[in-house]
């Protein structure tokens, strides 16, 4: 059973506009969330993370928001650039376990 | 250069022929893990290792074996591959299993089992 879900397989955005990628989870024991970015023929690379004690974390053009009551997180990219075109995975972890759980990924296309 | 390497990058094999995919990291990381990526299913953890000689099952361990005899190496073994193991495999490592340590991924191994 998928504990981390990304319900939008793909997203297209115009360059310069905001990209919003969403992620939902079911396990209330998750205490840390991460976003990874993946280009074709490469492994995923870490992008940004957030602890469950926070509701927002910002790093340059990337901001992650966490809504614990809704079990929902989102990644905002502002402004979007063509180089942001990639597949984005959200992942979650519990502080009592040793496993990481990944979503199914959202393919972002930024149109010049 | 800090990196995770996997070999081979591409492999086509036949059902039942044992194979090993190697994974090595040069960052002295304690935690290593194998994932498979399938369309519509995302990344799923196969096995992970907290440290040398410590391994445990992830979500989809059936049909796979691993070993961790040295800190830097974490090979994935398919004793009798089947077509449903056709997938894209990633090895990853992090300094510890703590949530706060990002994982570094290898470039991936695309496996086809005929």
Coordinates of N, CA, C and O in Angstrom, one line a residue, chain A:
Chain A
X1 N 0.8 -1.2 0.0 CA 0.0 0.0 0.0 C 0.9 1.2 0.0 O 1.8 1.4 0.8
X2 N 0.6 2.1 -0.9 CA 1.4 3.3 -1.1 C 1.2 4.3 0.1 O 0.1 4.8 0.2
X3 N 2.2 4.6 0.8 CA 2.1 5.5 2.0 C 2.3 6.9 1.6 O 2.0 7.8 2.3
X4 N 3.0 7.1 0.5 CA 3.3 8.4 0.0 C 2.8 8.5 -1.5 O 3.1 7.7 -2.3
X5 N 1.9 9.5 -1.7 CA 1.3 9.5 -3.0 C 1.5 10.9 -3.7 O 1.3 11.9 -3.1
X6 N 1.7 10.8 -5.0 CA 1.8 12.0 -5.8 C 0.7 11.8 -6.9 O 0.9 11.0 -7.8
X7 N -0.4 12.5 -6.8 CA -1.5 12.1 -7.6 C -1.4 12.8 -9.0 O -2.3 12.4 -9.9
X8 N -0.5 13.7 -9.2 CA -0.4 14.3 -10.6 C 0.9 13.7 -11.2 O 2.0 14.0 -10.9
X9 N 0.7 12.8 -12.2 CA 1.9 12.2 -12.9 C 2.7 13.3 -13.7 O 3.9 13.1 -13.9
X10 N 2.0 14.3 -14.1 CA 2.7 15.3 -14.9 C 2.1 16.7 -14.7 O 1.0 16.9 -14.3
X11 N 3.0 17.7 -15.0 CA 2.6 19.1 -14.8 C 3.4 19.9 -15.8 O 4.6 19.7 -16.0
X12 N 2.7 20.9 -16.5 CA 3.4 21.8 -17.5 C 3.2 23.2 -17.0 O 2.1 23.6 -16.7
X13 N 4.3 24.0 -17.0 CA 4.2 25.4 -16.5 C 5.0 26.2 -17.5 O 6.1 25.8 -18.0
X14 N 4.6 27.5 -17.7 CA 5.3 28.4 -18.4 C 6.5 28.9 -17.7 O 6.5 29.1 -16.4
X15 N 7.6 29.1 -18.4 CA 8.8 29.7 -17.7 C 8.5 31.0 -17.0 O 7.7 31.8 -17.5
X16 N 9.0 31.2 -15.8 CA 8.8 32.4 -15.0 C 7.6 32.3 -14.1 O 7.5 33.1 -13.1
X17 N 6.7 31.3 -14.3 CA 5.5 31.1 -13.5 C 5.9 30.2 -12.3 O 6.9 29.6 -12.2
X18 N 4.9 30.0 -11.4 CA 5.1 29.2 -10.3 C 4.7 27.7 -10.6 O 3.7 27.5 -11.3
X19 N 5.5 26.8 -10.2 CA 5.2 25.4 -10.3 C 4.9 24.9 -8.9 O 5.6 25.2 -7.9
X20 N 3.8 24.1 -8.8 CA 3.4 23.6 -7.5 C 3.2 22.1 -7.6 O 2.4 21.6 -8.4
X21 N 4.0 21.4 -6.9 CA 3.9 19.9 -6.9 C 3.4 19.4 -5.6 O 3.9 19.9 -4.5
X22 N 2.5 18.5 -5.6 CA 1.8 18.1 -4.4 C 2.1 16.6 -4.0 O 2.5 15.8 -4.9
X23 N 2.0 16.4 -2.7 CA 2.3 15.0 -2.2 C 1.4 14.8 -1.0 O 1.3 15.7 -0.1
X24 N 0.8 13.6 -0.9 CA 0.0 13.3 0.2 C 0.6 12.0 0.9 O 1.2 11.2 0.2
X25 N 0.4 11.9 2.2 CA 0.9 10.7 2.9 C -0.2 10.2 3.8 O -1.1 10.9 4.2
X26 N 0.0 9.0 4.2 CA -1.0 8.3 5.1 C -0.5 8.0 6.5 O -1.3 7.9 7.4
X27 N 0.8 7.9 6.7 CA 1.4 7.5 7.9 C 1.6 8.7 8.8 O 2.5 9.5 8.5
X28 N 0.9 8.8 9.9 CA 1.1 9.9 10.8 C 2.4 9.9 11.6 O 2.8 10.9 12.3
X29 N 3.1 8.8 11.5 CA 4.4 8.7 12.2 C 5.6 9.3 11.3 O 6.7 9.4 11.8
X30 N 5.3 9.7 10.1 CA 6.4 10.3 9.3 C 6.8 11.6 10.0 O 5.9 12.4 10.4
X31 N 8.1 11.8 10.2 CA 8.5 13.0 10.8 C 9.4 13.9 10.0 O 9.9 14.9 10.4
X32 N 9.8 13.4 8.8 CA 10.7 14.1 8.0 C 10.4 13.8 6.5 O 10.1 12.7 6.2
X33 N 10.4 14.9 5.7 CA 10.0 14.8 4.3 C 11.1 15.4 3.4 O 11.7 16.4 3.8
X34 N 11.3 14.8 2.3 CA 12.3 15.2 1.4 C 11.8 15.2 0.0 O 10.9 14.5 -0.4
X35 N 12.3 16.1 -0.8 CA 12.1 16.2 -2.2 C 13.3 15.9 -3.0 O 14.4 16.4 -2.7
X36 N 13.2 15.0 -4.0 CA 14.3 14.7 -4.9 C 13.9 15.0 -6.3 O 12.8 15.0 -6.7
X37 N 14.9 15.4 -7.1 CA 14.7 15.7 -8.5 C 15.5 14.7 -9.3 O 16.6 14.3 -9.0
X38 N 14.9 14.3 -10.4 CA 15.6 13.3 -11.2 C 15.5 13.6 -12.7 O 14.4 13.8 -13.3
X39 N 16.7 13.7 -13.3 CA 16.8 13.9 -14.7 C 16.9 12.5 -15.4 O 17.3 11.6 -14.8
X40 N 16.5 12.4 -16.7 CA 16.7 11.1 -17.4 C 18.1 10.6 -17.3 O 19.0 11.4 -17.4
X41 N 18.2 9.3 -17.2 CA 19.5 8.6 -17.2 C 20.4 9.0 -16.0 O 21.6 8.8 -16.1
X42 N 19.8 9.6 -15.0 CA 20.6 9.9 -13.8 C 19.9 9.5 -12.6 O 18.7 9.2 -12.6
X43 N 20.6 9.4 -11.5 CA 19.9 9.0 -10.2 C 19.3 10.3 -9.6 O 19.6 11.4 -10.0
X44 N 18.3 10.1 -8.7 CA 17.7 11.2 -8.0 C 18.7 12.0 -7.3 O 19.7 11.5 -6.7
X45 N 18.5 13.3 -7.2 CA 19.4 14.2 -6.3 C 18.5 14.9 -5.3 O 17.4 15.4 -5.7
X46 N 19.0 15.1 -4.2 CA 18.3 15.8 -3.1 C 18.1 17.2 -3.4 O 18.9 17.9 -4.0
X47 N 16.8 17.7 -3.1 CA 16.5 19.1 -3.4 C 16.3 19.9 -2.2 O 16.9 20.9 -1.9
X48 N 15.3 19.5 -1.4 CA 15.0 20.2 -0.2 C 14.2 19.3 0.8 O 13.7 18.3 0.4
X49 N 14.2 19.6 2.1 CA 13.6 18.8 3.0 C 12.8 19.7 4.1 O 13.0 20.9 4.2
X50 N 12.0 19.0 4.9 CA 11.3 19.7 6.0 C 11.0 18.7 7.1 O 10.7 17.6 6.9
X51 N 11.2 19.2 8.3 CA 10.9 18.4 9.5 C 9.5 18.6 9.8 O 8.9 19.7 9.5
X52 N 8.9 17.7 10.5 CA 7.5 17.8 10.9 C 7.2 18.8 11.9 O 6.0 19.2 12.1
X53 N 8.2 19.4 12.5 CA 8.0 20.4 13.5 C 7.9 21.8 12.8 O 7.6 22.8 13.5
X54 N 8.1 21.8 11.5 CA 8.0 23.1 10.8 C 6.8 23.0 9.8 O 6.4 21.9 9.5
X55 N 6.4 24.1 9.3 CA 5.4 24.1 8.3 C 5.9 24.7 6.9 O 5.2 24.7 5.9
X56 N 7.1 25.2 7.0 CA 7.7 25.8 5.8 C 9.2 25.7 5.8 O 9.8 26.0 6.9
X57 N 9.8 25.5 4.7 CA 11.2 25.6 4.5 C 11.6 26.1 3.2 O 11.0 25.6 2.2
X58 N 12.5 27.1 3.1 CA 12.7 27.8 1.9 C 14.2 27.7 1.5 O 15.1 27.8 2.4
X59 N 14.5 27.5 0.3 CA 15.9 27.4 -0.2 C 15.9 28.0 -1.6 O 15.6 27.3 -2.6
X60 N 16.2 29.3 -1.7 CA 16.3 29.9 -3.0 C 14.9 30.0 -3.6 O 13.9 30.4 -3.1
X61 N 14.8 29.4 -4.8 CA 13.6 29.4 -5.6 C 12.6 28.3 -5.1 O 11.5 28.2 -5.6
X62 N 13.1 27.4 -4.2 CA 12.3 26.3 -3.8 C 11.8 26.4 -2.4 O 12.5 26.8 -1.5
X63 N 10.5 26.2 -2.2 CA 9.9 26.3 -0.9 C 9.0 25.0 -0.7 O 8.2 24.7 -1.6
X64 N 9.1 24.4 0.4 CA 8.3 23.2 0.7 C 7.4 23.6 1.9 O 7.8 24.2 2.9
X65 N 6.1 23.3 1.7 CA 5.1 23.6 2.8 C 4.5 22.2 3.3 O 4.3 21.3 2.5
X66 N 4.3 22.2 4.6 CA 3.8 21.0 5.2 C 2.6 21.3 6.0 O 2.5 22.2 6.8
X67 N 1.5 20.6 5.7 CA 0.2 20.7 6.4 C 0.0 19.3 7.1 O -0.5 18.4 6.5
X68 N 0.4 19.2 8.3 CA 0.3 18.0 9.0 C -1.1 17.5 9.2 O -1.4 16.3 9.2
X69 N -2.0 18.4 9.5 CA -3.4 18.0 9.8 C -4.0 17.4 8.5 O -4.8 16.4 8.6
X70 N -3.6 17.8 7.3 CA -4.1 17.3 6.1 C -3.2 16.2 5.5 O -3.5 15.6 4.5
X71 N -2.1 16.0 6.2 CA -1.1 15.0 5.7 C -0.7 15.3 4.2 O -0.8 14.4 3.3
X72 N -0.4 16.5 4.0 CA -0.1 17.0 2.7 C 1.1 17.9 2.7 O 1.3 18.7 3.6
X73 N 2.0 17.7 1.7 CA 3.0 18.7 1.5 C 3.1 19.1 0.0 O 2.6 18.4 -0.9
X74 N 3.7 20.3 -0.2 CA 3.8 20.8 -1.6 C 5.2 21.4 -1.7 O 5.8 21.9 -0.8
X75 N 5.6 21.4 -3.0 CA 6.9 22.0 -3.4 C 6.5 23.1 -4.3 O 5.9 22.9 -5.4
X76 N 7.0 24.3 -4.0 CA 6.8 25.5 -4.9 C 8.1 25.9 -5.5 O 9.1 26.0 -4.8
X77 N 8.1 26.1 -6.8 CA 9.2 26.6 -7.5 C 8.9 27.9 -8.2 O 8.0 28.0 -9.0
X78 N 9.6 29.0 -7.7 CA 9.3 30.3 -8.2 C 10.6 31.1 -8.4 O 11.4 31.2 -7.5
X79 N 10.9 31.6 -9.6 CA 10.2 31.4 -10.8 C 10.7 30.0 -11.5 O 11.8 29.6 -11.3
X80 N 9.8 29.4 -12.2 CA 10.2 28.2 -12.9 C 11.1 28.4 -14.0 O 10.9 29.4 -14.8
X81 N 12.1 27.6 -14.2 CA 13.0 27.7 -15.3 C 13.1 26.4 -16.1 O 12.8 25.3 -15.6
X82 N 13.4 26.5 -17.4 CA 13.5 25.3 -18.2 C 14.3 24.1 -17.6 O 14.0 23.0 -17.8
X83 N 15.4 24.5 -17.0 CA 16.3 23.5 -16.3 C 15.6 22.8 -15.2 O 16.2 21.8 -14.7
X84 N 14.4 23.3 -14.7 CA 13.7 22.6 -13.7 C 12.9 21.4 -14.2 O 12.4 20.6 -13.4
X85 N 12.8 21.3 -15.5 CA 12.1 20.2 -16.1 C 12.8 18.8 -15.7 O 13.9 18.6 -16.0
X86 N 12.0 18.0 -15.0 CA 12.6 16.8 -14.4 C 11.4 16.1 -13.8 O 10.3 16.6 -13.7
X87 N 11.7 14.9 -13.2 CA 10.7 14.2 -12.4 C 11.0 14.5 -10.9 O 12.2 14.4 -10.5
X88 N 10.0 14.8 -10.2 CA 10.2 15.2 -8.8 C 9.5 14.1 -7.9 O 8.4 13.7 -8.1
X89 N 10.3 13.6 -7.0 CA 9.8 12.6 -6.0 C 9.7 13.2 -4.6 O 10.7 13.8 -4.2
X90 N 8.7 13.0 -3.9 CA 8.7 13.3 -2.5 C 8.9 12.0 -1.7 O 8.6 10.9 -2.2
X91 N 9.5 12.1 -0.6 CA 9.9 10.9 0.2 C 9.6 11.2 1.7 O 9.6 12.4 2.1
X92 N 9.4 10.2 2.5 CA 9.1 10.4 3.9 C 9.8 9.4 4.7 O 10.2 8.3 4.2
X93 N 10.0 9.7 6.0 CA 10.8 8.9 6.9 C 10.2 9.0 8.3 O 9.7 10.1 8.7
X94 N 10.3 7.9 9.1 CA 9.9 8.0 10.5 C 11.2 8.0 11.3 O 12.1 7.3 11.0
X95 N 11.1 8.6 12.5 CA 12.3 8.6 13.4 C 12.4 7.3 14.1 O 13.4 7.1 14.9
X96 N 11.4 6.4 14.0 CA 11.5 5.2 14.7 C 11.8 4.0 13.7 O 12.0 2.9 14.1
X97 N 11.9 4.3 12.4 CA 12.2 3.3 11.4 C 13.4 3.6 10.6 O 14.0 4.6 10.8
X98 N 13.8 2.6 9.8 CA 15.0 2.8 9.0 C 14.7 2.8 7.5 O 15.6 2.7 6.7
X99 N 13.4 2.9 7.2 CA 13.1 2.9 5.8 C 12.7 4.3 5.3 O 12.2 5.1 6.1
X100 N 12.8 4.5 4.0 CA 12.4 5.7 3.3 C 11.2 5.2 2.4 O 11.3 4.2 1.7
X101 N 10.2 6.1 2.3 CA 9.1 5.8 1.4 C 8.9 6.9 0.4 O 8.9 8.1 0.8
X102 N 8.9 6.5 -0.9 CA 8.9 7.5 -2.0 C 7.5 7.5 -2.6 O 6.8 6.5 -2.7
X103 N 7.2 8.6 -3.2 CA 6.0 8.8 -4.0 C 6.2 8.3 -5.4 O 7.3 7.8 -5.7
X104 N 5.2 8.4 -6.3 CA 5.3 7.8 -7.6 C 5.9 8.8 -8.6 O 6.2 8.5 -9.7
X105 N 6.2 10.1 -8.1 CA 6.8 11.0 -9.0 C 5.9 11.9 -9.8 O 4.8 11.4 -10.2
X106 N 6.3 13.1 -10.0 CA 5.6 14.1 -10.9 C 6.6 14.6 -11.9 O 7.6 15.1 -11.6
X107 N 6.2 14.4 -13.2 CA 7.1 14.9 -14.3 C 6.8 16.4 -14.6 O 5.6 16.7 -15.1
X108 N 7.7 17.3 -14.3 CA 7.5 18.7 -14.5 C 8.1 19.1 -15.8 O 9.3 18.8 -16.1
X109 N 7.4 19.8 -16.7 CA 7.9 20.4 -17.9 C 7.7 21.9 -17.8 O 6.6 22.4 -17.6
X110 N 8.8 22.6 -17.9 CA 8.8 24.1 -17.9 C 9.0 24.5 -19.4 O 10.0 24.3 -20.0
X111 N 8.0 25.2 -19.9 CA 7.9 25.6 -21.3 C 8.6 27.0 -21.5 O 8.1 27.9 -20.8
X112 N 9.6 27.1 -22.3 CA 10.3 28.4 -22.5 C 9.3 29.4 -23.1 O 8.4 29.1 -23.9

